[in-house]
XYZ file of C-alpha atoms in Angstrom:
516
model
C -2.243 -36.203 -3.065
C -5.619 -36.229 -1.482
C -3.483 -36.059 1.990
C -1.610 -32.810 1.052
C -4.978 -31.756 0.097
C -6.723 -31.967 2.944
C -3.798 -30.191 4.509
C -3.788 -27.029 2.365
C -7.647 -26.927 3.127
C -7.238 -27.624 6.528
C -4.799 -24.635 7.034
C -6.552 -22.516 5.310
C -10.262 -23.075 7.115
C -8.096 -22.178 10.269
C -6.553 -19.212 8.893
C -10.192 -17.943 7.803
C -11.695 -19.132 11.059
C -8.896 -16.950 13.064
C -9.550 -13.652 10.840
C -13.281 -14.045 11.364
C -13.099 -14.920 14.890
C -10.852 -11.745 15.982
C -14.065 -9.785 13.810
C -16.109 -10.878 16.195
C -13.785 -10.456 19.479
C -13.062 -6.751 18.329
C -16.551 -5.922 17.683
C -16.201 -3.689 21.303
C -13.763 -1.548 19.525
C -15.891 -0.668 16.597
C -18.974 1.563 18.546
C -18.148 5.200 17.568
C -16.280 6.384 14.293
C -12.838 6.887 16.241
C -13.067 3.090 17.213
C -13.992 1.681 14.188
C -11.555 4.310 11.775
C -8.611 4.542 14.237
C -8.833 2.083 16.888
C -9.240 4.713 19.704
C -5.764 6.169 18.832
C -4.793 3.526 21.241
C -2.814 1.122 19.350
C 0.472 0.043 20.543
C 3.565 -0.177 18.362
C 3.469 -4.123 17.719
C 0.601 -3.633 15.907
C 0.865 -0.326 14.637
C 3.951 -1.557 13.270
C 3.119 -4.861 11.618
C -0.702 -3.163 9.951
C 1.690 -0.655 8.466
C 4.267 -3.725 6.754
C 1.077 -5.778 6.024
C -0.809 -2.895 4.182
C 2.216 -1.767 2.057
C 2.935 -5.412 0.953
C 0.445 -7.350 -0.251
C 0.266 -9.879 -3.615
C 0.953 -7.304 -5.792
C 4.416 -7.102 -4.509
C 4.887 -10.830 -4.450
C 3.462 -12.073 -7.519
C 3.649 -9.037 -9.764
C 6.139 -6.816 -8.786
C 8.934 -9.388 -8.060
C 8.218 -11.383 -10.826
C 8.333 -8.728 -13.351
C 11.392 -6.721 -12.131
C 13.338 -9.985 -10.854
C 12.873 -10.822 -14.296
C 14.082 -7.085 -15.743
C 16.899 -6.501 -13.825
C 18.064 -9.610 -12.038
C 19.242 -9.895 -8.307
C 19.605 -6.194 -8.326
C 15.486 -6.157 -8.133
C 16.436 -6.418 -4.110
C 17.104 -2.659 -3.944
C 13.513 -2.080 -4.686
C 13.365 -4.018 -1.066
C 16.057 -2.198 0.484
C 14.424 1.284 -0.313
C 11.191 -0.023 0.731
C 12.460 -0.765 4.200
C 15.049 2.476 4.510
C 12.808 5.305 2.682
C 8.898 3.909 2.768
C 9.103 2.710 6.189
C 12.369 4.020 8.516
C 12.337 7.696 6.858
C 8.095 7.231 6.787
C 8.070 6.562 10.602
C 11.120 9.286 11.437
C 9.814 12.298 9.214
C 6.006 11.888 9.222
C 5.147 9.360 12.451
C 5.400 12.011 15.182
C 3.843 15.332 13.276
C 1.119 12.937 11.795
C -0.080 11.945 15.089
C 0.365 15.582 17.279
C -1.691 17.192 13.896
C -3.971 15.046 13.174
C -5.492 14.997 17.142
C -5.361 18.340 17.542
C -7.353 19.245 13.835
C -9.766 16.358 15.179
C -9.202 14.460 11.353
C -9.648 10.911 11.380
C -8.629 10.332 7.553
C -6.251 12.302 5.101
C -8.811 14.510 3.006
C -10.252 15.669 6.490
C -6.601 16.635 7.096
C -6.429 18.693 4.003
C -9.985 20.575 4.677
C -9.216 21.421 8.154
C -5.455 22.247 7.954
C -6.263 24.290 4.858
C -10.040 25.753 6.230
C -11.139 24.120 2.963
C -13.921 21.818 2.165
C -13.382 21.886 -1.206
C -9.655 20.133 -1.292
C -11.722 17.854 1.646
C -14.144 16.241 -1.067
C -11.790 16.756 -4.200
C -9.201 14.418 -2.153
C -12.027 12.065 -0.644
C -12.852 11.877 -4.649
C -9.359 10.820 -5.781
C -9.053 8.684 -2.777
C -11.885 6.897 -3.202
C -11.303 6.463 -7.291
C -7.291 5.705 -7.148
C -7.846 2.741 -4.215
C -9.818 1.026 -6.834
C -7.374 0.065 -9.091
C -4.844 -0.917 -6.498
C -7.888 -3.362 -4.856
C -8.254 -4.882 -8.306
C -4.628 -5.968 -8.459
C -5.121 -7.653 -5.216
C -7.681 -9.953 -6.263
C -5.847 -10.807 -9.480
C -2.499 -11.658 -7.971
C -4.212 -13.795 -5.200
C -5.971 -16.020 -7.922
C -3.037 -17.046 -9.847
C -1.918 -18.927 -7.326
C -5.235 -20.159 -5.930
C -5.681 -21.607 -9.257
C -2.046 -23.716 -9.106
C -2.723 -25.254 -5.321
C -6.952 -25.964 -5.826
C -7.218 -25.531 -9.276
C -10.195 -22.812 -8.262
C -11.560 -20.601 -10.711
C -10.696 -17.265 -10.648
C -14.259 -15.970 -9.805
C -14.566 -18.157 -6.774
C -10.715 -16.809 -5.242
C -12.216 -13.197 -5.410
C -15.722 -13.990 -3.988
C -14.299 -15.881 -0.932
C -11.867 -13.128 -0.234
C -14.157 -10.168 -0.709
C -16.552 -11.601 1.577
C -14.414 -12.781 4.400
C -12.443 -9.724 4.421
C -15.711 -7.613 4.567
C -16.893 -9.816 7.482
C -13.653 -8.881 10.253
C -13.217 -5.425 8.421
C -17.629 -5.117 9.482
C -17.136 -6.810 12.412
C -14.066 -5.162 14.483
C -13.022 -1.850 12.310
C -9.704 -0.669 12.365
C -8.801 -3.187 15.627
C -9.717 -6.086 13.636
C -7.952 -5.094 10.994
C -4.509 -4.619 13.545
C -5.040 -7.914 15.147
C -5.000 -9.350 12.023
C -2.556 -7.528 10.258
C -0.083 -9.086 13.287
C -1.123 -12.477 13.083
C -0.797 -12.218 9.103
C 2.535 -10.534 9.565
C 4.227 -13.502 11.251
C 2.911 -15.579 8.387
C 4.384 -13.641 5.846
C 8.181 -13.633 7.631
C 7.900 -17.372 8.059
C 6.299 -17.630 4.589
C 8.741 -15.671 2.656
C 11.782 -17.554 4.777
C 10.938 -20.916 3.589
C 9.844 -20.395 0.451
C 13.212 -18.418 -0.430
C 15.179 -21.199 1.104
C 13.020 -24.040 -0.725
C 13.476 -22.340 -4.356
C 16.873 -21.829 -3.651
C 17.790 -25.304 -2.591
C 15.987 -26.502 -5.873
C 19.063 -24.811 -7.665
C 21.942 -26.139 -5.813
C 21.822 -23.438 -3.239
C 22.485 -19.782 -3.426
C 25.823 -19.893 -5.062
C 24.702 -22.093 -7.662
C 21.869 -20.446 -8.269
C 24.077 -17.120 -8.732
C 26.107 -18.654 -11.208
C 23.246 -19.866 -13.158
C 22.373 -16.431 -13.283
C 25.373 -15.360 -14.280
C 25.016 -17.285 -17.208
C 21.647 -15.804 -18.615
C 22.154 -14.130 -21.460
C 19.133 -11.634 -23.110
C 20.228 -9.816 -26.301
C 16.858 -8.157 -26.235
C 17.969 -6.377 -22.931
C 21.577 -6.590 -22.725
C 24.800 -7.992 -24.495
C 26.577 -7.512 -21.436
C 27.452 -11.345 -19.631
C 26.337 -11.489 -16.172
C 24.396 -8.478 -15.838
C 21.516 -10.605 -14.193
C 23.447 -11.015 -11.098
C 25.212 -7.913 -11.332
C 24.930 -4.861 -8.705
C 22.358 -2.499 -10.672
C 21.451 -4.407 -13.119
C 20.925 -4.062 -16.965
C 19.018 -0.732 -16.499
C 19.486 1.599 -13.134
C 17.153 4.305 -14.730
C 14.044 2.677 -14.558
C 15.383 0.961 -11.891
C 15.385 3.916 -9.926
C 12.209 4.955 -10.912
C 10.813 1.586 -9.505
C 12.341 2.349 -6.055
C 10.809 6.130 -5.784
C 6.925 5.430 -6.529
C 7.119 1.350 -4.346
C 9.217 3.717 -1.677
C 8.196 7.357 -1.363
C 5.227 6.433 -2.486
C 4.168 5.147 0.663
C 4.371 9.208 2.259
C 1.214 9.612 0.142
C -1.301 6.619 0.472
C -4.195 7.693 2.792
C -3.998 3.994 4.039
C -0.377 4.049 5.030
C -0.217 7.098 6.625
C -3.825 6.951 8.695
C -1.521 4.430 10.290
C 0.320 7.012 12.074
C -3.063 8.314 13.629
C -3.660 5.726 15.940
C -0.280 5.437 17.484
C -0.828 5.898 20.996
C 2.124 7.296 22.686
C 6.147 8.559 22.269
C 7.486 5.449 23.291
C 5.322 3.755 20.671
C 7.125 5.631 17.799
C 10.427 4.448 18.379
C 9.562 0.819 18.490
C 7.389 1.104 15.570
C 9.963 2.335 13.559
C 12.309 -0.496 14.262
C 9.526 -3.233 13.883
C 8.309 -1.882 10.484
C 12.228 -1.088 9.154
C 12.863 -5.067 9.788
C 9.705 -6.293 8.838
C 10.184 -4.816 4.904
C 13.836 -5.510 5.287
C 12.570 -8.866 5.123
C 9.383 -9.345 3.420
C 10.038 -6.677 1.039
C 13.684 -7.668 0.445
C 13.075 -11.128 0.130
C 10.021 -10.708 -2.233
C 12.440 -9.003 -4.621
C 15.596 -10.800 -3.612
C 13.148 -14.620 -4.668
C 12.204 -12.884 -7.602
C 15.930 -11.789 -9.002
C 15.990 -15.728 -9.781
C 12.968 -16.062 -12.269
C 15.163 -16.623 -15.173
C 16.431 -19.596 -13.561
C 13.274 -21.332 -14.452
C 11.497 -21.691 -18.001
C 8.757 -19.109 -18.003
C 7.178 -17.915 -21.854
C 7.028 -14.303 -20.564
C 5.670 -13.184 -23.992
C 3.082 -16.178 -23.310
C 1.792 -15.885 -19.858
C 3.043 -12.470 -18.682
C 4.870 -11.435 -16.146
C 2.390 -12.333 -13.550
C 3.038 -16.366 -14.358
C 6.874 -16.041 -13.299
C 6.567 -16.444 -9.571
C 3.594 -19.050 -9.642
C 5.926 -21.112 -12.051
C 8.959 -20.768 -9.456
C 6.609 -22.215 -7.029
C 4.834 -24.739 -8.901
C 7.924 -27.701 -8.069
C 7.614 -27.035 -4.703
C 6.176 -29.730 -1.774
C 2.732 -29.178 -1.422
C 3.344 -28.437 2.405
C 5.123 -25.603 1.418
C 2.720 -24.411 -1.533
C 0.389 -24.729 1.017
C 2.604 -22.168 3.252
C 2.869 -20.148 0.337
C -1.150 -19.655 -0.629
C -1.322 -18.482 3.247
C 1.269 -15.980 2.831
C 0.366 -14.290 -0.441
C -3.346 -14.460 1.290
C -2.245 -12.951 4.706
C -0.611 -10.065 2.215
C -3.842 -9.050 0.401
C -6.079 -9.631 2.940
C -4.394 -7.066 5.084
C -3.894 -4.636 2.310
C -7.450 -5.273 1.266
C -8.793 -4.121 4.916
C -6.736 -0.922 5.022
C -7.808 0.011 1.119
C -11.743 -0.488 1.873
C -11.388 1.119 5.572
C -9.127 3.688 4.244
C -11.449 4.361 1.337
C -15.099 3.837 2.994
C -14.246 6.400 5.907
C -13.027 8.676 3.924
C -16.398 8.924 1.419
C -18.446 8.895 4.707
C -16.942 11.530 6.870
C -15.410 13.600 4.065
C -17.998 13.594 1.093
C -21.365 12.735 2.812
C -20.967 14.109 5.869
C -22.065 17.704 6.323
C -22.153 18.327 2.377
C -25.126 15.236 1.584
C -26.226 14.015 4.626
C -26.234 17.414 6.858
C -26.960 15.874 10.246
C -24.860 12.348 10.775
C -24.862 11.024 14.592
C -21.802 8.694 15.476
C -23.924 5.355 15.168
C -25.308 6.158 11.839
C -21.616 7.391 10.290
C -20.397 3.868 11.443
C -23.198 2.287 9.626
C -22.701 4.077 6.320
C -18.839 3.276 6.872
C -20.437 -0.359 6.791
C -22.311 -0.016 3.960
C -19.663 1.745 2.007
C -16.859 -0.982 2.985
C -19.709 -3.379 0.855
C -19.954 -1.392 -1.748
C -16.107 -0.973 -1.894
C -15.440 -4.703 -1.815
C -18.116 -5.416 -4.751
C -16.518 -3.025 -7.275
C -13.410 -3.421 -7.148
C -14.070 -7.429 -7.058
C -16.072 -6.886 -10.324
C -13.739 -5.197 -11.753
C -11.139 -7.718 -11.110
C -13.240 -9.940 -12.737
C -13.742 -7.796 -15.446
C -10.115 -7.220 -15.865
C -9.086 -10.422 -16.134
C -12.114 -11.671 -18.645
C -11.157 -8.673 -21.106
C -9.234 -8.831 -24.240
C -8.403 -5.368 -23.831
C -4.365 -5.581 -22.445
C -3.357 -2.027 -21.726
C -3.383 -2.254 -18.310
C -3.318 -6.362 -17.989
C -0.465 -6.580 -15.609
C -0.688 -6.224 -11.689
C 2.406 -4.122 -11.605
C 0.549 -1.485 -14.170
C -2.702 -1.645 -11.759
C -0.191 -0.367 -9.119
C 1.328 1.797 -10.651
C -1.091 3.809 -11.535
C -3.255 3.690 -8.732
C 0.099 4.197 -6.277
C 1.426 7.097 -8.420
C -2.070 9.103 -8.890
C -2.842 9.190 -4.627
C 1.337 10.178 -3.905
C 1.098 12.626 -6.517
C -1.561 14.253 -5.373
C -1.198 13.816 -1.730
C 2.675 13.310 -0.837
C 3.626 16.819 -0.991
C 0.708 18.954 0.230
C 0.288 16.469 3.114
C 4.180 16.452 3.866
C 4.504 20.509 3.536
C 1.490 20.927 5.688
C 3.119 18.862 8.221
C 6.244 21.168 8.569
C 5.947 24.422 6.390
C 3.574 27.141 7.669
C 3.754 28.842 4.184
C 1.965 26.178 2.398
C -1.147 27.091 0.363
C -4.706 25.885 -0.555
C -3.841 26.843 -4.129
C -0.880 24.625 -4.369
C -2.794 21.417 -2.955
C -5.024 22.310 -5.665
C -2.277 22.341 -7.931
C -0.823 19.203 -6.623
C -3.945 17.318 -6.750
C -5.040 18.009 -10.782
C -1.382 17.542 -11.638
C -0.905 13.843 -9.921
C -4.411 12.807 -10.557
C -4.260 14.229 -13.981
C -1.227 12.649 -15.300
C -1.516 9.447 -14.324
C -4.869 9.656 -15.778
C -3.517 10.669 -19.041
C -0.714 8.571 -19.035
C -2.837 5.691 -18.677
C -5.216 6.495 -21.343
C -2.559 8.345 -23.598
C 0.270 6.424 -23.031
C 1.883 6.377 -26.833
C 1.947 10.245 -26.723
C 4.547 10.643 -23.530
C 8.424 10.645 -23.840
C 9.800 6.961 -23.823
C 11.161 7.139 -19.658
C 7.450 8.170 -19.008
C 5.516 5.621 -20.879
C 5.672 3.566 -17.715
C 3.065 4.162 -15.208
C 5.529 3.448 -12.909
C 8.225 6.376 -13.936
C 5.086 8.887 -14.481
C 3.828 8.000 -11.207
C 7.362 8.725 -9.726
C 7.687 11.921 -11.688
C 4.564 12.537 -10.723
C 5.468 12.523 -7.049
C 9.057 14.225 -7.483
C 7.594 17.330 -9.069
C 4.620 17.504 -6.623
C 7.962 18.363 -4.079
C 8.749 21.274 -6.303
C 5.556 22.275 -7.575
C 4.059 22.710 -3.853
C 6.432 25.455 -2.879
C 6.789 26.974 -6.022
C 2.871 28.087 -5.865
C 2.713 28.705 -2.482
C 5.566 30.911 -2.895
C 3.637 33.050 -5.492
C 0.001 32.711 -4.429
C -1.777 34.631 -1.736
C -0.479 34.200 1.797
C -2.501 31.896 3.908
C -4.575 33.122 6.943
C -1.698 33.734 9.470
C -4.639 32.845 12.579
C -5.459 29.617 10.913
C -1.666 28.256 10.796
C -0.605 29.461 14.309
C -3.097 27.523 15.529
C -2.281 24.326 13.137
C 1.372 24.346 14.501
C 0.451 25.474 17.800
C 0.367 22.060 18.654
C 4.194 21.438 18.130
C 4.254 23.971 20.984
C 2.361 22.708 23.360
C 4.546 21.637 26.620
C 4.977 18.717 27.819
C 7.968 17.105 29.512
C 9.132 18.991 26.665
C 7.615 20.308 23.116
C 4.968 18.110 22.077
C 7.152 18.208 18.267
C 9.977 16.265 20.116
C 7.381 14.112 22.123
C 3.928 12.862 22.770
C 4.100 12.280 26.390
């Protein structure tokens, strides 16, 4: 015992000493905001590629997500993975990579409320969306923390407190060090840890029930009353409810189109050629961290888990809990490569976008490039520390409305792609968009998810769910957009011939069908 021990300590001292280290190496990178924020719009596709993956998955997907809808609807919880891979990251890369990137340059916006303000000639829908941002991304970090120390607590027997306080403040020291680069680097070294991670741990808690067929026909024989009378429906192809189902596949999948720290992704890409690999590496990297997070979890009635007892959140700790400690060891590194790397791009994402979109010009009126980089610093700090205290706070209070890691996503995920998806994807492509309706679209996704989650009781029964409101929330943001743009004033017709001019510009040929 002391052996495997030393083992899981030893691997993770290196892990920590690696992330650190590339802090350090990247500091270069990290001089002037576009460095620090965006990596020089320089990265190349390997990296672009795997910091997109790494950011959308993190603990929340493999602790609560799987465990809770493995455990509602069975092996058909894998098409949650298999829309994650063909809509949030092969339609992401395809309908918004390319546009994102010619934009973006050309309105000179390094984060997605700058976007808004200078696409729309608006510095009001700048700070309202640096507001939400910055609010929303809380939540979401919170989650992070709390999925992470479940299982922190199984291999060390840690306390809680002591799993958030070590990853707050080595995240904060690569994410201070090296800015966005660091963050890359890292995201591609945690990556590869996740593939190999979720590989053998699949394997492993399959082999501890005969093997995939067995462990299919075990499911097969799980019978629920409380969910349905029909045999088998745990290992059937949609499962004992497709509905909500659904609704679970729209906000973990076209959610994605709307989180300012998925899509400020696409603004570093660095060239044409760049594109089309990236799409491929991030399709195949959620075919199979996504798909097998969900795919592992489809089996959590295999094992004896009190779900009224220890919620949801227990179910994939107690799959892992028989496993060799070499392995549990394999597995703490995983689920801490996930929320490390989604913990960089939330504070990055968030702290830039307070700096350059709410203080800059409106608070602090003159702000020279060193001094925006330090109060990016300062705010990545300030970041970490409240949304670790209220992880802490979270987990320490009786209150259990939103107790679960899946409802801290949902609500945080469905709020920002409610308010952001549609303005941000019709101001991409549809000249005819107006300030009003991102105005619209912003109280509307905000506001119901706010209401939902302090109103819950008083919605219709589908919409109870933070995660159904937030994907209603998103769907109707499609319609809602056009709808008022079609009926309020016309925007200025100078101001969006030169926001698309940029599709026009010539180069081997338009810039729309390539960035070379």
């Amino acid at each position: 015992m002391e052996i495997a021990m030393f083992v899981k300590v030893l691997m993770l001292v290196l892990f920590f000493g690696v992330m650190v280290g590339v802090g350090i190496y990247c500091r270069r990178h990290a001089t002037d905001v576009s460095g620090f924020v965006l990596g020089g719009r320089n990265v190349g596709p390997w990296l672009t590629a795997f910091a997109y993956g790494t950011s959308y998955f993190s603990a929340v997907i493999f602790i609560g997500y799987a465990g809770q809808f493995g455990w509602k609807y069975g092996i058909a919880s894998t098409w949650i993975g298999i829309g994650n891979a063909l809509i949030g990251s092969l339609l992401a890369w395809v309908i918004l990579g390319r546009r994102t990137r010619i934009m973006t340059h050309h309105l000179s916006s390094a984060t997605m409320p700058e976007f808004f303000g200078q696409r729309f000639d608006s510095k009001g829908l700048k700070i309202g969306a640096s507001i939400i941002t910055f609010i929303f991304l809380i939540p979401y970090t919170a989650s992070l923390y709390n999925g992470l120390s479940r299982l922190f607590e199984m291999a060390f027997g840690i306390p809680y407190i002591w799993c958030i306080i070590a990853m707050s403040v080595l995240t904060g020291v690569y994410v201070i060090a090296g800015g966005y680069m660091a963050t890359a680097i890292n995201d591609f070294i945690q990556g590869i840890i996740m593939i190999i991670g979720i590989i053998a741990v699949i394997a492993a808690v399959l082999m501890s029930k005969g093997g995939f067929m067995a462990a299919l026909e075990g499911l097969a024989n799980v019978k629920d009353p409380a969910v349905s009378s029909t045999q088998g429906v745990f290992n059937s192809f949609f499962g004992p409810d497709p509905l909500n189902l659904l609704g679970v596949v729209i906000l973990t999948s076209l959610g994605t189109w709307g989180l300012p720290q998925m899509v400020q992704k696409f603004y570093a890409i660095k060239s044409e050629k760049d594109i089309h690999k990236g799409t491929v590496i991030s399709t195949l990297f959620a075919f199979v961290v996504a798909g097998g997070c969900y795919f592992l979890g489809g089996f959590g009635r295999l094992f004896n888990v009190d779900v009224e007892a220890v919620g949801f959140d227990a179910i994939i700790p107690t799959m892992l809990s028989g496993l060799p400690e070499i392995l549990i060891a394999i597995v703490v590194i995983l689920v801490l490569s996930a929320s490390m790397s989604t913990l960089s791009s939330l504070v990055i994402a968030s702290s830039s976008t307070l700096t350059i979109d709410l203080l800059k010009g409106n608070i602090i009126k003159k702000m020279n490039e060193k001094k925006e980089v330090l109060i990016i610093r300062i705010f990545i700090v300030v970041f970490i520390a409240i949304s670790a205290f209220i992880a802490i706070y979270q987990v320490q209070s009786k209150d259990d409305s939103v107790k679960f890691i899946a409802q801290l996503m949902g609500v945080s995920w469905g709020a920002l792609a409610g308010a952001f998806l549609a303005p941000f994807l019709y101001g991409l492509y549809w000249k005819k968009t107006t300030k009003l309706a991102c105005w619209v679209s912003f109280i509307f996704g905000a506001g119901i998810m706010l209401l939902n989650l302090f109103f819950r009781d008083m919605f219709p029964v589908l919409l109870q769910s933070p995660i159904n409101c937030g994907a209603f929330a998103m769907l109707a943001g499609l319609i809602i957009v056009p709808l008022i743009s079609l009926i309020s004033p016309k925007p200025d017709k100078k101001l969006v011939e030169d926001a698309f001019a940029c599709y026009e510009k010539q180069v081997p040929a338009k810039q729309k069908n390539s960035l070379d």
